[in-house]
Short mmCIF file of C-alpha atoms and ligand atoms in Angstrom, two decimals:
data_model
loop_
_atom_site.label_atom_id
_atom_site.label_comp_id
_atom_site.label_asym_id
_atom_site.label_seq_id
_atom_site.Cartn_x
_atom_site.Cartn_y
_atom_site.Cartn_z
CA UNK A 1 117.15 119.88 108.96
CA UNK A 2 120.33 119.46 110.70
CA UNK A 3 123.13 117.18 109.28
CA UNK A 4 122.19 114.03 110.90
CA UNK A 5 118.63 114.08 110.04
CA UNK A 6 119.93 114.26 106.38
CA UNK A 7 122.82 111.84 106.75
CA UNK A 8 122.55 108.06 105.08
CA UNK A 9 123.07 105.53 107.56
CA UNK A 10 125.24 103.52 105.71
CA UNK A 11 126.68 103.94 102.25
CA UNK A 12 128.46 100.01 102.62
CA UNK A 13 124.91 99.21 101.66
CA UNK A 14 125.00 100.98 98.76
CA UNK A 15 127.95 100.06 97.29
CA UNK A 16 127.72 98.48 93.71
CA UNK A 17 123.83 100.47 93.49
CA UNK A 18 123.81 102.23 89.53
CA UNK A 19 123.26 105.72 90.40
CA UNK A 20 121.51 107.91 89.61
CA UNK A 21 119.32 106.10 92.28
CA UNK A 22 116.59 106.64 94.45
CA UNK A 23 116.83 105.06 98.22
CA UNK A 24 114.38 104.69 100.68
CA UNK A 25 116.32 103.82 104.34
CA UNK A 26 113.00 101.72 105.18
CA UNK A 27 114.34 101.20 108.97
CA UNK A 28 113.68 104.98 108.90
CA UNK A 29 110.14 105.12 107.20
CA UNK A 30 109.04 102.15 109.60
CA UNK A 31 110.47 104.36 112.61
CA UNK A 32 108.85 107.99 111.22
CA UNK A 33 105.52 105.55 110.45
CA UNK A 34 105.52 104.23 114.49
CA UNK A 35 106.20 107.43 115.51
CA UNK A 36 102.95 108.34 113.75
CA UNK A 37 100.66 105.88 114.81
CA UNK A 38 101.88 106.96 118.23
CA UNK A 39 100.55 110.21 117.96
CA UNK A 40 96.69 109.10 117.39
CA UNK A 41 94.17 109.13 120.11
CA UNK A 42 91.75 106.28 120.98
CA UNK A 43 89.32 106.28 118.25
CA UNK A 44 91.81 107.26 115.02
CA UNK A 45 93.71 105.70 112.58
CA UNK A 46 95.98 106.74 110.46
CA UNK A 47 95.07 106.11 106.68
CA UNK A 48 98.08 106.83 104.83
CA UNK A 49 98.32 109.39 101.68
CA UNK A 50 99.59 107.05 98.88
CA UNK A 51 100.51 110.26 97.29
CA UNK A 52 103.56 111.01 99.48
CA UNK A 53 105.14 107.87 98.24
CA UNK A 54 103.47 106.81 95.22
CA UNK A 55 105.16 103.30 96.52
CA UNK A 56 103.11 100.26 96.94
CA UNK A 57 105.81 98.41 98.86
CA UNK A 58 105.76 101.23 101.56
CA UNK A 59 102.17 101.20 101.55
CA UNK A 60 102.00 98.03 102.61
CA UNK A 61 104.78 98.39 104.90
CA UNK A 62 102.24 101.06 106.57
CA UNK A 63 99.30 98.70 106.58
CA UNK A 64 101.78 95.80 108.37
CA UNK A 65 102.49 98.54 111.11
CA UNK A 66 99.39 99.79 111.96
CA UNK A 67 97.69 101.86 109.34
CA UNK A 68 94.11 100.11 108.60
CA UNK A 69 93.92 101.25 105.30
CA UNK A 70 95.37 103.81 102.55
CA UNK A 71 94.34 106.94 100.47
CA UNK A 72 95.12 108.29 97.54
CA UNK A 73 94.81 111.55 95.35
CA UNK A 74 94.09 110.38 91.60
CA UNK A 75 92.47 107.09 90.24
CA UNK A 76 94.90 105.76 88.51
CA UNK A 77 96.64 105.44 92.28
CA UNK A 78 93.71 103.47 92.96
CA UNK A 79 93.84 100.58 90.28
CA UNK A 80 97.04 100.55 91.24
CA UNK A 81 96.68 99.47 94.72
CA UNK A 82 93.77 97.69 94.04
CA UNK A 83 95.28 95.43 91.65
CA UNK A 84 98.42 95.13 94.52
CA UNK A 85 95.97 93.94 97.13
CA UNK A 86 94.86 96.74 99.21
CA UNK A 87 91.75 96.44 99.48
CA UNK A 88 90.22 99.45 100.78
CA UNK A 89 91.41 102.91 99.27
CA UNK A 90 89.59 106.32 99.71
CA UNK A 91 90.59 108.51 96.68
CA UNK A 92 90.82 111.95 98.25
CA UNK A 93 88.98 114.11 95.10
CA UNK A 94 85.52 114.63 93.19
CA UNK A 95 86.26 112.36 90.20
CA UNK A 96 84.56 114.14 87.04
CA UNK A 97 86.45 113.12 83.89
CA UNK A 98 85.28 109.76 82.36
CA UNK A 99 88.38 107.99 82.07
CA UNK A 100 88.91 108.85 85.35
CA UNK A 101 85.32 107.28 86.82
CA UNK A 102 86.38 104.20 84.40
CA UNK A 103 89.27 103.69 86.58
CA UNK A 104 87.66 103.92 89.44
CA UNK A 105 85.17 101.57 88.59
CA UNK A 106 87.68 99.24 87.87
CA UNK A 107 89.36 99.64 91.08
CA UNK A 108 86.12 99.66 92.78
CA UNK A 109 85.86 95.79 91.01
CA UNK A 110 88.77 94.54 92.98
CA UNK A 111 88.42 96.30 95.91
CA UNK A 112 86.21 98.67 98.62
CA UNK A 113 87.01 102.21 97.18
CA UNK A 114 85.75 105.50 98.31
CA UNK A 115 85.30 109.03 97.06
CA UNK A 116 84.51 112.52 97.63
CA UNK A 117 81.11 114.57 96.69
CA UNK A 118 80.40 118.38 96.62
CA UNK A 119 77.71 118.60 94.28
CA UNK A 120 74.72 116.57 93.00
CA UNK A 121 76.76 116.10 89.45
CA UNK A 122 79.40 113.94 91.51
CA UNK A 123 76.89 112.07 92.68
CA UNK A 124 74.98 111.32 89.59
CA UNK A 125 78.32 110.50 87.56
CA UNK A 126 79.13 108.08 90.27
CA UNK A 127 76.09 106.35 90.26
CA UNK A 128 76.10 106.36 86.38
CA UNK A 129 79.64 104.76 86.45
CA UNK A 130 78.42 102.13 89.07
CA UNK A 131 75.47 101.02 87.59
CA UNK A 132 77.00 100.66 84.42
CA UNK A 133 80.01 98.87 85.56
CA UNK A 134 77.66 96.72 88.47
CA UNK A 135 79.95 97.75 91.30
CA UNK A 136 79.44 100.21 94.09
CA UNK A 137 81.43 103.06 96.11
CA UNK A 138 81.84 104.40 99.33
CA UNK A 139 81.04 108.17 99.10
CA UNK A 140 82.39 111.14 101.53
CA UNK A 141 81.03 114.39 101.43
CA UNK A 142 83.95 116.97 101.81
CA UNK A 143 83.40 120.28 103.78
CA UNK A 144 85.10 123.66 103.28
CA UNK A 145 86.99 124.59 106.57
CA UNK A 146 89.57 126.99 106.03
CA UNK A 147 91.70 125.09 102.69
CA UNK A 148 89.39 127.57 100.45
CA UNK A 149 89.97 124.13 97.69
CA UNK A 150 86.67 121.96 97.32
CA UNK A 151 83.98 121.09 99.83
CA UNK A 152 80.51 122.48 100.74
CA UNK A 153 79.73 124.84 103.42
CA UNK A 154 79.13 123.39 106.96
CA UNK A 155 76.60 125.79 107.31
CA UNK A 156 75.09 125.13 103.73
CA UNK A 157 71.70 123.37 102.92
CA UNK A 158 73.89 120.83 100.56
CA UNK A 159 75.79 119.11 103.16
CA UNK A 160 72.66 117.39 104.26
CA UNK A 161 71.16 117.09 101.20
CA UNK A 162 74.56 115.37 99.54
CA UNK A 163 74.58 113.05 102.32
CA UNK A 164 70.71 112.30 102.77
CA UNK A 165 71.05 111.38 99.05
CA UNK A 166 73.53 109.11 98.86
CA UNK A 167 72.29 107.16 102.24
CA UNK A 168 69.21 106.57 99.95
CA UNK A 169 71.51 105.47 97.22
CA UNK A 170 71.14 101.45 96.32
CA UNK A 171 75.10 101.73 94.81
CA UNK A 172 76.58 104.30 96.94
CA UNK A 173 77.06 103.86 100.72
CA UNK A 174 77.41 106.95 103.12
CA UNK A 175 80.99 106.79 104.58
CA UNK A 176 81.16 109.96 106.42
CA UNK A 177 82.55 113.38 105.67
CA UNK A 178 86.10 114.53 103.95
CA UNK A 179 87.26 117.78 106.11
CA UNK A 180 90.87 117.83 104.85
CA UNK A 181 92.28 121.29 106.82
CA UNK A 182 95.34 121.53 104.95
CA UNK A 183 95.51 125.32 104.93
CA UNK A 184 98.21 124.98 108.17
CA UNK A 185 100.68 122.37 106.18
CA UNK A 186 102.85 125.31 105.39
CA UNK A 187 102.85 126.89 109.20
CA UNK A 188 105.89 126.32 110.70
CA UNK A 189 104.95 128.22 114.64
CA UNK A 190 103.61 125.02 116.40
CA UNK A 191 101.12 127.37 118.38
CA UNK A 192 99.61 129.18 115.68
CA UNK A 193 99.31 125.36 113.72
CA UNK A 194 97.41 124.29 116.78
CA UNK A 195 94.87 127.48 117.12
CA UNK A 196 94.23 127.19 113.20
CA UNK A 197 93.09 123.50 113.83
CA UNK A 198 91.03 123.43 116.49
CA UNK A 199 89.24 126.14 114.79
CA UNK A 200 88.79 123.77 111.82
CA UNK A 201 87.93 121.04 114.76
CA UNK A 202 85.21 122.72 115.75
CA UNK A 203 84.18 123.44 112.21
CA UNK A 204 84.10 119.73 111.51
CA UNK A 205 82.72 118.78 115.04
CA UNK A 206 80.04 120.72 113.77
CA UNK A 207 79.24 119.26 110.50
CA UNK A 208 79.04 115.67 112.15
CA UNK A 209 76.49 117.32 114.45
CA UNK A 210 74.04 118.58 111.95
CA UNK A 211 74.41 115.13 109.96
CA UNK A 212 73.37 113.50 113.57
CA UNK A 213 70.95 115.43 114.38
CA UNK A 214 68.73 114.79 110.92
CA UNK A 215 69.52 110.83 111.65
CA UNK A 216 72.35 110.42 109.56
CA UNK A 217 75.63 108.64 111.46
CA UNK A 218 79.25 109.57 109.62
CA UNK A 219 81.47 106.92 110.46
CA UNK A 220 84.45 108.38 108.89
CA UNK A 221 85.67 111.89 108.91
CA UNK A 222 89.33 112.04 107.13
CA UNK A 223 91.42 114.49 107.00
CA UNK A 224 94.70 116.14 108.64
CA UNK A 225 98.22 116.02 107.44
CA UNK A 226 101.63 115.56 108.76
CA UNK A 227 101.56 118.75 110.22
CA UNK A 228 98.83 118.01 112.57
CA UNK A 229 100.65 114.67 114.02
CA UNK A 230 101.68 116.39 116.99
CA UNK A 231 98.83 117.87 118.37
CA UNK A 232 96.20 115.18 116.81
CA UNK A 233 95.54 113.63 119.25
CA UNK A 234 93.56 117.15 120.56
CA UNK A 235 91.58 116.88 117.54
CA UNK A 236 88.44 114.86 118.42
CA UNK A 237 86.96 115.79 114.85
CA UNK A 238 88.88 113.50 112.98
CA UNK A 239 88.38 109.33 113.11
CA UNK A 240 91.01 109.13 110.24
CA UNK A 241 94.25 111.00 109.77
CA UNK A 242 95.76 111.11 106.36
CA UNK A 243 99.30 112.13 106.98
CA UNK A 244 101.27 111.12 103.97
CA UNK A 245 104.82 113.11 104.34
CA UNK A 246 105.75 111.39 107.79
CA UNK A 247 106.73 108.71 105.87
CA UNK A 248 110.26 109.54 103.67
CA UNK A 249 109.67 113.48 104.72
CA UNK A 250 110.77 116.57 103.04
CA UNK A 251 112.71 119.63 103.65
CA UNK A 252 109.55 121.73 104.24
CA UNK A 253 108.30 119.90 106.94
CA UNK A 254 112.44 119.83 107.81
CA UNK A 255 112.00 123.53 109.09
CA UNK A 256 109.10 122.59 111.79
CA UNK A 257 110.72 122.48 115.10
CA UNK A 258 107.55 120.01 116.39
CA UNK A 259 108.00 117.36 113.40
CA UNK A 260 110.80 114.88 114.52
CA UNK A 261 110.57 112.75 111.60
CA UNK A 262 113.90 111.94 109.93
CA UNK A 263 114.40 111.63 105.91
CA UNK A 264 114.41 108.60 104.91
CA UNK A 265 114.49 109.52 101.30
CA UNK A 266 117.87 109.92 99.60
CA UNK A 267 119.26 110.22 96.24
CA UNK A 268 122.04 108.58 95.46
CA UNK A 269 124.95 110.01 93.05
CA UNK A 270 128.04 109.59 92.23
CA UNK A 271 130.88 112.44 91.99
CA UNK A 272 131.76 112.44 87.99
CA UNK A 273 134.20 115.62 88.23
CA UNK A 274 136.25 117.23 91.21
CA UNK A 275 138.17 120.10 90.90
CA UNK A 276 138.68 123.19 93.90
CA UNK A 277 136.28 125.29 92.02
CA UNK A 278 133.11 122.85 91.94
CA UNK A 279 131.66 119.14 92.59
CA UNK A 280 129.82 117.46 89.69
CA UNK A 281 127.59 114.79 90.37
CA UNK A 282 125.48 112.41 87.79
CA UNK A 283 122.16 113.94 89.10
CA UNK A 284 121.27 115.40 85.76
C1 PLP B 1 93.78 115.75 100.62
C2 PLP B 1 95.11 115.53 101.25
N1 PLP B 1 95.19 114.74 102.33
C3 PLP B 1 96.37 114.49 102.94
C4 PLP B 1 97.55 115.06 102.48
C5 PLP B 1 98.84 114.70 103.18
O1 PLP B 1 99.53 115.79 103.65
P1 PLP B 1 101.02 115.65 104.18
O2 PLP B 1 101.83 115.06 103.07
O3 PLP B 1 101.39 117.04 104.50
O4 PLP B 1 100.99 114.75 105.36
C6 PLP B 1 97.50 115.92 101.38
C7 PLP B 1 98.74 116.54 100.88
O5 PLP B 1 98.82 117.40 100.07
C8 PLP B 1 96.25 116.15 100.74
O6 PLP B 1 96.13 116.94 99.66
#
């Protein structure tokens, strides 16, 4: 990141702020969050990652600029977005533990929520939870193509099976697949980003296929990351891109010479001690 990127726009602003103190420069994260949407190709939309941010006032600043909805990586996010009026949210994970299907059941009472299956026990805990708590979710099937994390094969008997099931469902309703391709989020060459996706492109491409084929229409297939953004538009796999570190940004994406996304993230401090040997700030 070079100086500018990093540099606070104006520190009159902040005068009379207690610090230690986070700051958001929100002209910034509505700029990076343009820039995004920019990048999408007829046919996408970019569905936020709630985890970059953890920040329901910037996730509705994305929904008021052009995301259509949000995701998010734990339930608890969920509730909490639920209960702050979004009202569709796609948590990106298997949910196993029982407080955790709890909360999404209560989210799932306020709002549309989603979530991801990779086995038949997913399945049958979600339907448990739904029954129990008379509500119903959206369910993705997530594929394996290249992040070696969670998914089923794209090759493998389950991915049909998973998906025929829960389009049979009475409380679940097929959404589509979960092919998150992270595995390139920490390669900075542009060119060797690109090859590694459109191998995971065709990977997915093919998954929607075999799903087709047997009858069964995906209307969604999420994944991606910030690191895709500038070539996503290439990726005809994808309907929904769930970027999240656009947004504020970080240093490690700072380093990738095809990410023009400025910080928008600062920490504020004050200097408590100056002398020609060292700086002391009240950071902790
Ligand atoms: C499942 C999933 N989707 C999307 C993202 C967003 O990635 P990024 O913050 O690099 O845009 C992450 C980040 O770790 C993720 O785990």
């Amino acid at each position: 990141m070079t100086e500018t990127r990093r540099a606070l726009p104006s520190l009159d602003l902040l005068a009379g702020v207690p610090t230690p103190a986070l700051v958001v420069d929100v002209d910034r994260a509505r700029q990076n969050h343009r820039r995004a949407v920019a990048c999408l190709a007829p046919g996408q939309v970019l569905r936020p990652h709630f985890k970059a941010h953890k920040c329901t006032a910037l996730a509705h600043l994305q929904l008021a600029h052009g995301a259509t909805t949000v995701c998010c990586q734990t339930t608890w996010e969920a509730v909490v977005l639920a209960r702050q009026g979004v009202s569709d949210i796609m948590v990106t994970n298997q949910v196993v533990d029982p407080a955790a299907l709890a909360e999404l059941a209560a989210a799932a009472g306020i709002a549309s929520v989603s979530a991801l299956v990779d086995a038949p026990v997913h399945l049958a805990l979600l339907e448990a939870i739904a029954r129990r708590a008379g509500v119903s979710f959206g369910v993705l099937v997530e594929i394996e193509v290249g992040m070696n994390r969670c998914g089923v094969g794209v090759e493998s008997d389950a991915l049909v099976e998973l998906a025929t099931a829960i389009a049979a469902s009475d409380v679940l309703r097929f959404d589509g697949l979960q092919s998150y391709n992270g595995q390139v989020t920490g390669v900075i060459d542009p060119v060797a980003r690109r090859e590694a996706s459109i191998v995971s492109n065709e990977l997915t491409r093919r998954a929607v296929e075999r799903l087709r084929v047997v009858g069964i229409d995906v209307p969604i297939v999420a994944g991606c990351a910030t690191a895709h953004l500038p070539f996503v538009d290439e990726l005809d796999a994808w309907t929904d891109i769930q970027a999240g570190s656009y947004l504020l940004m970080d240093t490690t994406y700072g380093a990738f010479p095809d990410l023009d996304y400025p910080g928008a993230l600062f920490c504020l401090a004050t200097v408590i001690h100056r002398s020609p040997e060292r700086i002391v700030l009240d950071v902790g």
